């Protein structure tokens, strides 16, 4: 799995980078694990990267407020989605 990550605030081209991360394992009861097929970086993401949007995240932080993908696993309490849902 990959994440877009940043560990300081500034220009996106200077502070954002892509990293390979381990599979997070099975989801907790109310979580859903989604294999992301595409992720948009919108103006809110860019403002967050520069430290100008809402409450600043703890660093390092990840980006991506919008994504499309397929459900890979559901927690035990999730009853409105199922594995394979797009």
PDB file of N, CA and C in Angstrom:
ATOM      1  N   UNK A   1       0.851  -1.175   0.000  1.00  0.00           N
ATOM      2  CA  UNK A   1       0.000   0.000   0.000  1.00  0.00           C
ATOM      3  C   UNK A   1       0.891   1.232   0.000  1.00  0.00           C
ATOM      4  N   UNK A   2       0.370   2.304  -0.577  1.00  0.00           N
ATOM      5  CA  UNK A   2       1.118   3.553  -0.637  1.00  0.00           C
ATOM      6  C   UNK A   2       0.329   4.667   0.030  1.00  0.00           C
ATOM      7  N   UNK A   3       1.064   5.638   0.557  1.00  0.00           N
ATOM      8  CA  UNK A   3       0.461   6.830   1.156  1.00  0.00           C
ATOM      9  C   UNK A   3       1.191   8.053   0.626  1.00  0.00           C
ATOM     10  N   UNK A   4       0.453   9.150   0.483  1.00  0.00           N
ATOM     11  CA  UNK A   4       1.086  10.441   0.264  1.00  0.00           C
ATOM     12  C   UNK A   4       1.249  11.038   1.652  1.00  0.00           C
ATOM     13  N   UNK A   5       2.476  11.332   2.014  1.00  0.00           N
ATOM     14  CA  UNK A   5       2.773  11.749   3.381  1.00  0.00           C
ATOM     15  C   UNK A   5       3.543  13.074   3.375  1.00  0.00           C
ATOM     16  N   UNK A   6       3.447  13.800   4.473  1.00  0.00           N
ATOM     17  CA  UNK A   6       4.282  14.986   4.664  1.00  0.00           C
ATOM     18  C   UNK A   6       4.650  15.087   6.134  1.00  0.00           C
ATOM     19  N   UNK A   7       5.869  15.583   6.397  1.00  0.00           N
ATOM     20  CA  UNK A   7       6.327  15.705   7.781  1.00  0.00           C
ATOM     21  C   UNK A   7       6.712  17.133   8.144  1.00  0.00           C
ATOM     22  N   UNK A   8       6.390  18.065   7.252  1.00  0.00           N
ATOM     23  CA  UNK A   8       6.522  19.495   7.526  1.00  0.00           C
ATOM     24  C   UNK A   8       5.559  20.214   6.587  1.00  0.00           C
ATOM     25  N   UNK A   9       5.290  21.470   6.847  1.00  0.00           N
ATOM     26  CA  UNK A   9       4.374  22.246   6.019  1.00  0.00           C
ATOM     27  C   UNK A   9       5.160  23.055   4.998  1.00  0.00           C
ATOM     28  N   UNK A  10       4.566  23.266   3.826  1.00  0.00           N
ATOM     29  CA  UNK A  10       5.224  24.052   2.787  1.00  0.00           C
ATOM     30  C   UNK A  10       4.615  23.786   1.428  1.00  0.00           C
ATOM     31  N   UNK A  11       5.364  24.105   0.377  1.00  0.00           N
ATOM     32  CA  UNK A  11       4.900  23.878  -0.989  1.00  0.00           C
ATOM     33  C   UNK A  11       4.753  22.387  -1.244  1.00  0.00           C
ATOM     34  N   UNK A  12       3.636  21.962  -1.831  1.00  0.00           N
ATOM     35  CA  UNK A  12       3.408  20.534  -2.066  1.00  0.00           C
ATOM     36  C   UNK A  12       4.564  19.835  -2.770  1.00  0.00           C
ATOM     37  N   UNK A  13       5.139  20.480  -3.777  1.00  0.00           N
ATOM     38  CA  UNK A  13       6.230  19.848  -4.527  1.00  0.00           C
ATOM     39  C   UNK A  13       7.484  19.649  -3.683  1.00  0.00           C
ATOM     40  N   UNK A  14       7.568  20.324  -2.550  1.00  0.00           N
ATOM     41  CA  UNK A  14       8.758  20.217  -1.698  1.00  0.00           C
ATOM     42  C   UNK A  14       8.554  19.379  -0.442  1.00  0.00           C
ATOM     43  N   UNK A  15       7.303  19.207  -0.022  1.00  0.00           N
ATOM     44  CA  UNK A  15       7.092  18.515   1.256  1.00  0.00           C
ATOM     45  C   UNK A  15       6.330  17.198   1.158  1.00  0.00           C
ATOM     46  N   UNK A  16       5.593  16.967   0.066  1.00  0.00           N
ATOM     47  CA  UNK A  16       4.815  15.728  -0.077  1.00  0.00           C
ATOM     48  C   UNK A  16       5.670  14.650  -0.726  1.00  0.00           C
ATOM     49  N   UNK A  17       5.528  13.428  -0.237  1.00  0.00           N
ATOM     50  CA  UNK A  17       6.259  12.302  -0.816  1.00  0.00           C
ATOM     51  C   UNK A  17       5.424  11.037  -0.658  1.00  0.00           C
ATOM     52  N   UNK A  18       5.705  10.065  -1.495  1.00  0.00           N
ATOM     53  CA  UNK A  18       4.961   8.809  -1.504  1.00  0.00           C
ATOM     54  C   UNK A  18       5.789   7.742  -0.794  1.00  0.00           C
ATOM     55  N   UNK A  19       5.147   6.984   0.080  1.00  0.00           N
ATOM     56  CA  UNK A  19       5.836   5.910   0.801  1.00  0.00           C
ATOM     57  C   UNK A  19       5.042   4.615   0.692  1.00  0.00           C
ATOM     58  N   UNK A  20       5.744   3.517   0.735  1.00  0.00           N
ATOM     59  CA  UNK A  20       5.132   2.195   0.782  1.00  0.00           C
ATOM     60  C   UNK A  20       4.887   1.874   2.253  1.00  0.00           C
ATOM     61  N   UNK A  21       3.686   1.431   2.587  1.00  0.00           N
ATOM     62  CA  UNK A  21       3.353   1.098   3.972  1.00  0.00           C
ATOM     63  C   UNK A  21       2.833  -0.333   4.036  1.00  0.00           C
ATOM     64  N   UNK A  22       2.949  -0.922   5.208  1.00  0.00           N
ATOM     65  CA  UNK A  22       2.469  -2.288   5.404  1.00  0.00           C
ATOM     66  C   UNK A  22       0.947  -2.338   5.387  1.00  0.00           C
ATOM     67  N   UNK A  23       0.426  -3.500   5.050  1.00  0.00           N
ATOM     68  CA  UNK A  23      -1.009  -3.727   5.133  1.00  0.00           C
ATOM     69  C   UNK A  23      -1.436  -3.517   6.584  1.00  0.00           C
ATOM     70  N   UNK A  24      -2.494  -2.737   6.832  1.00  0.00           N
ATOM     71  CA  UNK A  24      -2.894  -2.452   8.210  1.00  0.00           C
ATOM     72  C   UNK A  24      -3.523  -3.631   8.944  1.00  0.00           C
ATOM     73  N   UNK A  25      -3.746  -4.737   8.257  1.00  0.00           N
ATOM     74  CA  UNK A  25      -4.373  -5.885   8.909  1.00  0.00           C
ATOM     75  C   UNK A  25      -5.881  -5.759   8.898  1.00  0.00           C
ATOM     76  N   UNK A  26      -6.560  -6.637   9.614  1.00  0.00           N
ATOM     77  CA  UNK A  26      -8.025  -6.617   9.596  1.00  0.00           C
ATOM     78  C   UNK A  26      -8.580  -5.351  10.255  1.00  0.00           C
ATOM     79  N   UNK A  27      -9.713  -4.870   9.748  1.00  0.00           N
ATOM     80  CA  UNK A  27     -10.316  -3.672  10.331  1.00  0.00           C
ATOM     81  C   UNK A  27     -10.931  -3.957  11.699  1.00  0.00           C
ATOM     82  N   UNK A  28     -10.993  -2.914  12.526  1.00  0.00           N
ATOM     83  CA  UNK A  28     -11.676  -3.034  13.815  1.00  0.00           C
ATOM     84  C   UNK A  28     -13.188  -3.082  13.550  1.00  0.00           C
ATOM     85  N   UNK A  29     -14.027  -3.313  14.573  1.00  0.00           N
ATOM     86  CA  UNK A  29     -15.460  -3.546  14.349  1.00  0.00           C
ATOM     87  C   UNK A  29     -16.180  -2.521  13.472  1.00  0.00           C
ATOM     88  N   UNK A  30     -15.871  -1.242  13.578  1.00  0.00           N
ATOM     89  CA  UNK A  30     -16.595  -0.222  12.806  1.00  0.00           C
ATOM     90  C   UNK A  30     -15.797   0.317  11.627  1.00  0.00           C
ATOM     91  N   UNK A  31     -14.706  -0.323  11.250  1.00  0.00           N
ATOM     92  CA  UNK A  31     -13.870   0.137  10.148  1.00  0.00           C
ATOM     93  C   UNK A  31     -14.085  -0.692   8.888  1.00  0.00           C
ATOM     94  N   UNK A  32     -13.672  -0.111   7.760  1.00  0.00           N
ATOM     95  CA  UNK A  32     -13.694  -0.790   6.468  1.00  0.00           C
ATOM     96  C   UNK A  32     -12.321  -0.591   5.838  1.00  0.00           C
ATOM     97  N   UNK A  33     -11.732  -1.660   5.333  1.00  0.00           N
ATOM     98  CA  UNK A  33     -10.463  -1.576   4.618  1.00  0.00           C
ATOM     99  C   UNK A  33     -10.779  -1.443   3.135  1.00  0.00           C
ATOM    100  N   UNK A  34     -10.300  -0.362   2.516  1.00  0.00           N
ATOM    101  CA  UNK A  34     -10.575  -0.084   1.109  1.00  0.00           C
ATOM    102  C   UNK A  34      -9.274  -0.085   0.325  1.00  0.00           C
ATOM    103  N   UNK A  35      -9.252  -0.831  -0.783  1.00  0.00           N
ATOM    104  CA  UNK A  35      -8.130  -0.756  -1.715  1.00  0.00           C
ATOM    105  C   UNK A  35      -8.419   0.426  -2.628  1.00  0.00           C
ATOM    106  N   UNK A  36      -7.654   1.483  -2.486  1.00  0.00           N
ATOM    107  CA  UNK A  36      -7.889   2.719  -3.225  1.00  0.00           C
ATOM    108  C   UNK A  36      -7.373   2.567  -4.651  1.00  0.00           C
ATOM    109  N   UNK A  37      -8.234   2.890  -5.609  1.00  0.00           N
ATOM    110  CA  UNK A  37      -7.854   2.847  -7.017  1.00  0.00           C
ATOM    111  C   UNK A  37      -7.398   4.213  -7.510  1.00  0.00           C
ATOM    112  N   UNK A  38      -7.978   5.272  -6.971  1.00  0.00           N
ATOM    113  CA  UNK A  38      -7.595   6.636  -7.342  1.00  0.00           C
ATOM    114  C   UNK A  38      -7.893   7.556  -6.171  1.00  0.00           C
ATOM    115  N   UNK A  39      -7.051   8.551  -6.008  1.00  0.00           N
ATOM    116  CA  UNK A  39      -7.214   9.513  -4.920  1.00  0.00           C
ATOM    117  C   UNK A  39      -6.960  10.906  -5.478  1.00  0.00           C
ATOM    118  N   UNK A  40      -7.861  11.820  -5.205  1.00  0.00           N
ATOM    119  CA  UNK A  40      -7.709  13.196  -5.675  1.00  0.00           C
ATOM    120  C   UNK A  40      -7.004  14.030  -4.621  1.00  0.00           C
ATOM    121  N   UNK A  41      -6.215  14.966  -5.065  1.00  0.00           N
ATOM    122  CA  UNK A  41      -5.678  16.002  -4.189  1.00  0.00           C
ATOM    123  C   UNK A  41      -6.433  17.270  -4.542  1.00  0.00           C
ATOM    124  N   UNK A  42      -7.254  17.732  -3.616  1.00  0.00           N
ATOM    125  CA  UNK A  42      -8.085  18.897  -3.886  1.00  0.00           C
ATOM    126  C   UNK A  42      -7.514  20.137  -3.191  1.00  0.00           C
ATOM    127  N   UNK A  43      -8.109  21.310  -3.398  1.00  0.00           N
ATOM    128  CA  UNK A  43      -7.588  22.526  -2.773  1.00  0.00           C
ATOM    129  C   UNK A  43      -7.451  22.428  -1.248  1.00  0.00           C
ATOM    130  N   UNK A  44      -8.342  21.708  -0.590  1.00  0.00           N
ATOM    131  CA  UNK A  44      -8.224  21.553   0.868  1.00  0.00           C
ATOM    132  C   UNK A  44      -6.951  20.789   1.228  1.00  0.00           C
ATOM    133  N   UNK A  45      -6.613  19.747   0.456  1.00  0.00           N
ATOM    134  CA  UNK A  45      -5.374  19.011   0.698  1.00  0.00           C
ATOM    135  C   UNK A  45      -4.165  19.926   0.532  1.00  0.00           C
ATOM    136  N   UNK A  46      -4.164  20.722  -0.533  1.00  0.00           N
ATOM    137  CA  UNK A  46      -3.034  21.610  -0.796  1.00  0.00           C
ATOM    138  C   UNK A  46      -2.902  22.670   0.294  1.00  0.00           C
ATOM    139  N   UNK A  47      -4.032  23.202   0.768  1.00  0.00           N
ATOM    140  CA  UNK A  47      -3.988  24.180   1.860  1.00  0.00           C
ATOM    141  C   UNK A  47      -3.508  23.520   3.148  1.00  0.00           C
ATOM    142  N   UNK A  48      -3.910  22.276   3.374  1.00  0.00           N
ATOM    143  CA  UNK A  48      -3.467  21.538   4.567  1.00  0.00           C
ATOM    144  C   UNK A  48      -1.955  21.320   4.527  1.00  0.00           C
ATOM    145  N   UNK A  49      -1.438  20.990   3.337  1.00  0.00           N
ATOM    146  CA  UNK A  49       0.004  20.806   3.173  1.00  0.00           C
ATOM    147  C   UNK A  49       0.779  22.064   3.535  1.00  0.00           C
ATOM    148  N   UNK A  50       0.223  23.205   3.197  1.00  0.00           N
ATOM    149  CA  UNK A  50       0.921  24.458   3.461  1.00  0.00           C
ATOM    150  C   UNK A  50       0.648  24.992   4.863  1.00  0.00           C
ATOM    151  N   UNK A  51      -0.189  24.277   5.647  1.00  0.00           N
ATOM    152  CA  UNK A  51      -0.459  24.684   7.022  1.00  0.00           C
ATOM    153  C   UNK A  51      -1.510  25.765   7.142  1.00  0.00           C
ATOM    154  N   UNK A  52      -2.387  25.896   6.136  1.00  0.00           N
ATOM    155  CA  UNK A  52      -3.380  26.970   6.119  1.00  0.00           C
ATOM    156  C   UNK A  52      -4.813  26.472   6.106  1.00  0.00           C
ATOM    157  N   UNK A  53      -5.091  25.270   6.591  1.00  0.00           N
ATOM    158  CA  UNK A  53      -6.457  24.746   6.498  1.00  0.00           C
ATOM    159  C   UNK A  53      -6.868  24.073   7.795  1.00  0.00           C
ATOM    160  N   UNK A  54      -7.841  24.647   8.451  1.00  0.00           N
ATOM    161  CA  UNK A  54      -8.411  24.033   9.650  1.00  0.00           C
ATOM    162  C   UNK A  54      -7.383  23.751  10.732  1.00  0.00           C
ATOM    163  N   UNK A  55      -7.696  22.772  11.537  1.00  0.00           N
ATOM    164  CA  UNK A  55      -6.787  22.358  12.600  1.00  0.00           C
ATOM    165  C   UNK A  55      -5.606  21.618  11.978  1.00  0.00           C
ATOM    166  N   UNK A  56      -4.406  22.008  12.339  1.00  0.00           N
ATOM    167  CA  UNK A  56      -3.223  21.386  11.751  1.00  0.00           C
ATOM    168  C   UNK A  56      -3.061  19.964  12.282  1.00  0.00           C
ATOM    169  N   UNK A  57      -2.738  19.029  11.399  1.00  0.00           N
ATOM    170  CA  UNK A  57      -2.581  17.635  11.825  1.00  0.00           C
ATOM    171  C   UNK A  57      -1.265  17.422  12.557  1.00  0.00           C
ATOM    172  N   UNK A  58      -1.215  16.365  13.350  1.00  0.00           N
ATOM    173  CA  UNK A  58       0.055  15.947  13.927  1.00  0.00           C
ATOM    174  C   UNK A  58       0.903  15.388  12.796  1.00  0.00           C
ATOM    175  N   UNK A  59       2.182  15.671  12.812  1.00  0.00           N
ATOM    176  CA  UNK A  59       3.080  15.214  11.754  1.00  0.00           C
ATOM    177  C   UNK A  59       3.874  14.000  12.201  1.00  0.00           C
ATOM    178  N   UNK A  60       4.183  13.068  11.315  1.00  0.00           N
ATOM    179  CA  UNK A  60       3.831  13.068   9.904  1.00  0.00           C
ATOM    180  C   UNK A  60       2.346  12.796   9.710  1.00  0.00           C
ATOM    181  N   UNK A  61       1.815  13.304   8.603  1.00  0.00           N
ATOM    182  CA  UNK A  61       0.394  13.147   8.287  1.00  0.00           C
ATOM    183  C   UNK A  61       0.249  12.625   6.860  1.00  0.00           C
ATOM    184  N   UNK A  62      -0.934  12.124   6.546  1.00  0.00           N
ATOM    185  CA  UNK A  62      -1.211  11.637   5.196  1.00  0.00           C
ATOM    186  C   UNK A  62      -2.250  12.527   4.532  1.00  0.00           C
ATOM    187  N   UNK A  63      -2.267  12.468   3.210  1.00  0.00           N
ATOM    188  CA  UNK A  63      -3.199  13.267   2.418  1.00  0.00           C
ATOM    189  C   UNK A  63      -4.255  12.393   1.779  1.00  0.00           C
ATOM    190  N   UNK A  64      -5.289  13.040   1.289  1.00  0.00           N
ATOM    191  CA  UNK A  64      -6.321  12.347   0.535  1.00  0.00           C
ATOM    192  C   UNK A  64      -7.658  12.372   1.241  1.00  0.00           C
ATOM    193  N   UNK A  65      -8.464  13.379   0.952  1.00  0.00           N
ATOM    194  CA  UNK A  65      -9.805  13.473   1.528  1.00  0.00           C
ATOM    195  C   UNK A  65     -10.840  12.790   0.653  1.00  0.00           C
ATOM    196  N   UNK A  66     -10.477  12.526  -0.614  1.00  0.00           N
ATOM    197  CA  UNK A  66     -11.404  11.912  -1.563  1.00  0.00           C
ATOM    198  C   UNK A  66     -10.721  10.724  -2.220  1.00  0.00           C
ATOM    199  N   UNK A  67     -11.434   9.611  -2.314  1.00  0.00           N
ATOM    200  CA  UNK A  67     -10.847   8.420  -2.938  1.00  0.00           C
ATOM    201  C   UNK A  67     -11.940   7.545  -3.528  1.00  0.00           C
ATOM    202  N   UNK A  68     -11.549   6.681  -4.444  1.00  0.00           N
ATOM    203  CA  UNK A  68     -12.446   5.688  -5.012  1.00  0.00           C
ATOM    204  C   UNK A  68     -11.730   4.346  -4.941  1.00  0.00           C
ATOM    205  N   UNK A  69     -12.464   3.307  -4.599  1.00  0.00           N
ATOM    206  CA  UNK A  69     -11.830   2.003  -4.490  1.00  0.00           C
ATOM    207  C   UNK A  69     -12.835   0.901  -4.239  1.00  0.00           C
ATOM    208  N   UNK A  70     -12.313  -0.214  -3.778  1.00  0.00           N
ATOM    209  CA  UNK A  70     -13.124  -1.411  -3.548  1.00  0.00           C
ATOM    210  C   UNK A  70     -12.928  -1.870  -2.107  1.00  0.00           C
ATOM    211  N   UNK A  71     -14.025  -2.247  -1.459  1.00  0.00           N
ATOM    212  CA  UNK A  71     -13.972  -2.740  -0.083  1.00  0.00           C
ATOM    213  C   UNK A  71     -13.278  -4.103  -0.073  1.00  0.00           C
ATOM    214  N   UNK A  72     -12.220  -4.209   0.711  1.00  0.00           N
ATOM    215  CA  UNK A  72     -11.467  -5.458   0.821  1.00  0.00           C
ATOM    216  C   UNK A  72     -11.872  -6.261   2.052  1.00  0.00           C
ATOM    217  N   UNK A  73     -12.279  -5.558   3.118  1.00  0.00           N
ATOM    218  CA  UNK A  73     -12.692  -6.235   4.353  1.00  0.00           C
ATOM    219  C   UNK A  73     -13.550  -5.284   5.176  1.00  0.00           C
ATOM    220  N   UNK A  74     -14.499  -5.850   5.919  1.00  0.00           N
ATOM    221  CA  UNK A  74     -15.379  -5.068   6.795  1.00  0.00           C
ATOM    222  C   UNK A  74     -15.236  -5.551   8.225  1.00  0.00           C
ATOM    223  N   UNK A  75     -15.292  -4.595   9.160  1.00  0.00           N
ATOM    224  CA  UNK A  75     -15.314  -4.954  10.565  1.00  0.00           C
ATOM    225  C   UNK A  75     -16.616  -5.659  10.913  1.00  0.00           C
ATOM    226  N   UNK A  76     -16.626  -6.354  12.022  1.00  0.00           N
ATOM    227  CA  UNK A  76     -17.768  -7.178  12.432  1.00  0.00           C
ATOM    228  C   UNK A  76     -19.064  -6.384  12.603  1.00  0.00           C
ATOM    229  N   UNK A  77     -18.994  -5.093  12.934  1.00  0.00           N
ATOM    230  CA  UNK A  77     -20.199  -4.294  13.168  1.00  0.00           C
ATOM    231  C   UNK A  77     -20.692  -3.558  11.925  1.00  0.00           C
ATOM    232  N   UNK A  78     -19.981  -3.659  10.829  1.00  0.00           N
ATOM    233  CA  UNK A  78     -20.382  -2.978   9.589  1.00  0.00           C
ATOM    234  C   UNK A  78     -21.410  -3.839   8.874  1.00  0.00           C
ATOM    235  N   UNK A  79     -22.630  -3.293   8.681  1.00  0.00           N
ATOM    236  CA  UNK A  79     -23.676  -4.083   8.031  1.00  0.00           C
ATOM    237  C   UNK A  79     -24.232  -3.441   6.762  1.00  0.00           C
ATOM    238  N   UNK A  80     -23.691  -2.300   6.356  1.00  0.00           N
ATOM    239  CA  UNK A  80     -24.210  -1.617   5.170  1.00  0.00           C
ATOM    240  C   UNK A  80     -23.284  -1.741   3.960  1.00  0.00           C
ATOM    241  N   UNK A  81     -22.148  -2.399   4.115  1.00  0.00           N
ATOM    242  CA  UNK A  81     -21.210  -2.660   3.025  1.00  0.00           C
ATOM    243  C   UNK A  81     -20.769  -4.110   3.110  1.00  0.00           C
ATOM    244  N   UNK A  82     -20.247  -4.612   1.995  1.00  0.00           N
ATOM    245  CA  UNK A  82     -19.703  -5.964   2.024  1.00  0.00           C
ATOM    246  C   UNK A  82     -18.445  -6.013   1.168  1.00  0.00           C
ATOM    247  N   UNK A  83     -17.651  -7.023   1.374  1.00  0.00           N
ATOM    248  CA  UNK A  83     -16.421  -7.195   0.619  1.00  0.00           C
ATOM    249  C   UNK A  83     -16.737  -7.191  -0.872  1.00  0.00           C
ATOM    250  N   UNK A  84     -15.958  -6.438  -1.631  1.00  0.00           N
ATOM    251  CA  UNK A  84     -16.155  -6.345  -3.069  1.00  0.00           C
ATOM    252  C   UNK A  84     -16.956  -5.140  -3.510  1.00  0.00           C
ATOM    253  N   UNK A  85     -17.634  -4.456  -2.574  1.00  0.00           N
ATOM    254  CA  UNK A  85     -18.403  -3.265  -2.920  1.00  0.00           C
ATOM    255  C   UNK A  85     -17.465  -2.203  -3.474  1.00  0.00           C
ATOM    256  N   UNK A  86     -17.885  -1.580  -4.572  1.00  0.00           N
ATOM    257  CA  UNK A  86     -17.070  -0.509  -5.167  1.00  0.00           C
ATOM    258  C   UNK A  86     -17.618   0.833  -4.747  1.00  0.00           C
TER     259      UNK A  86
END
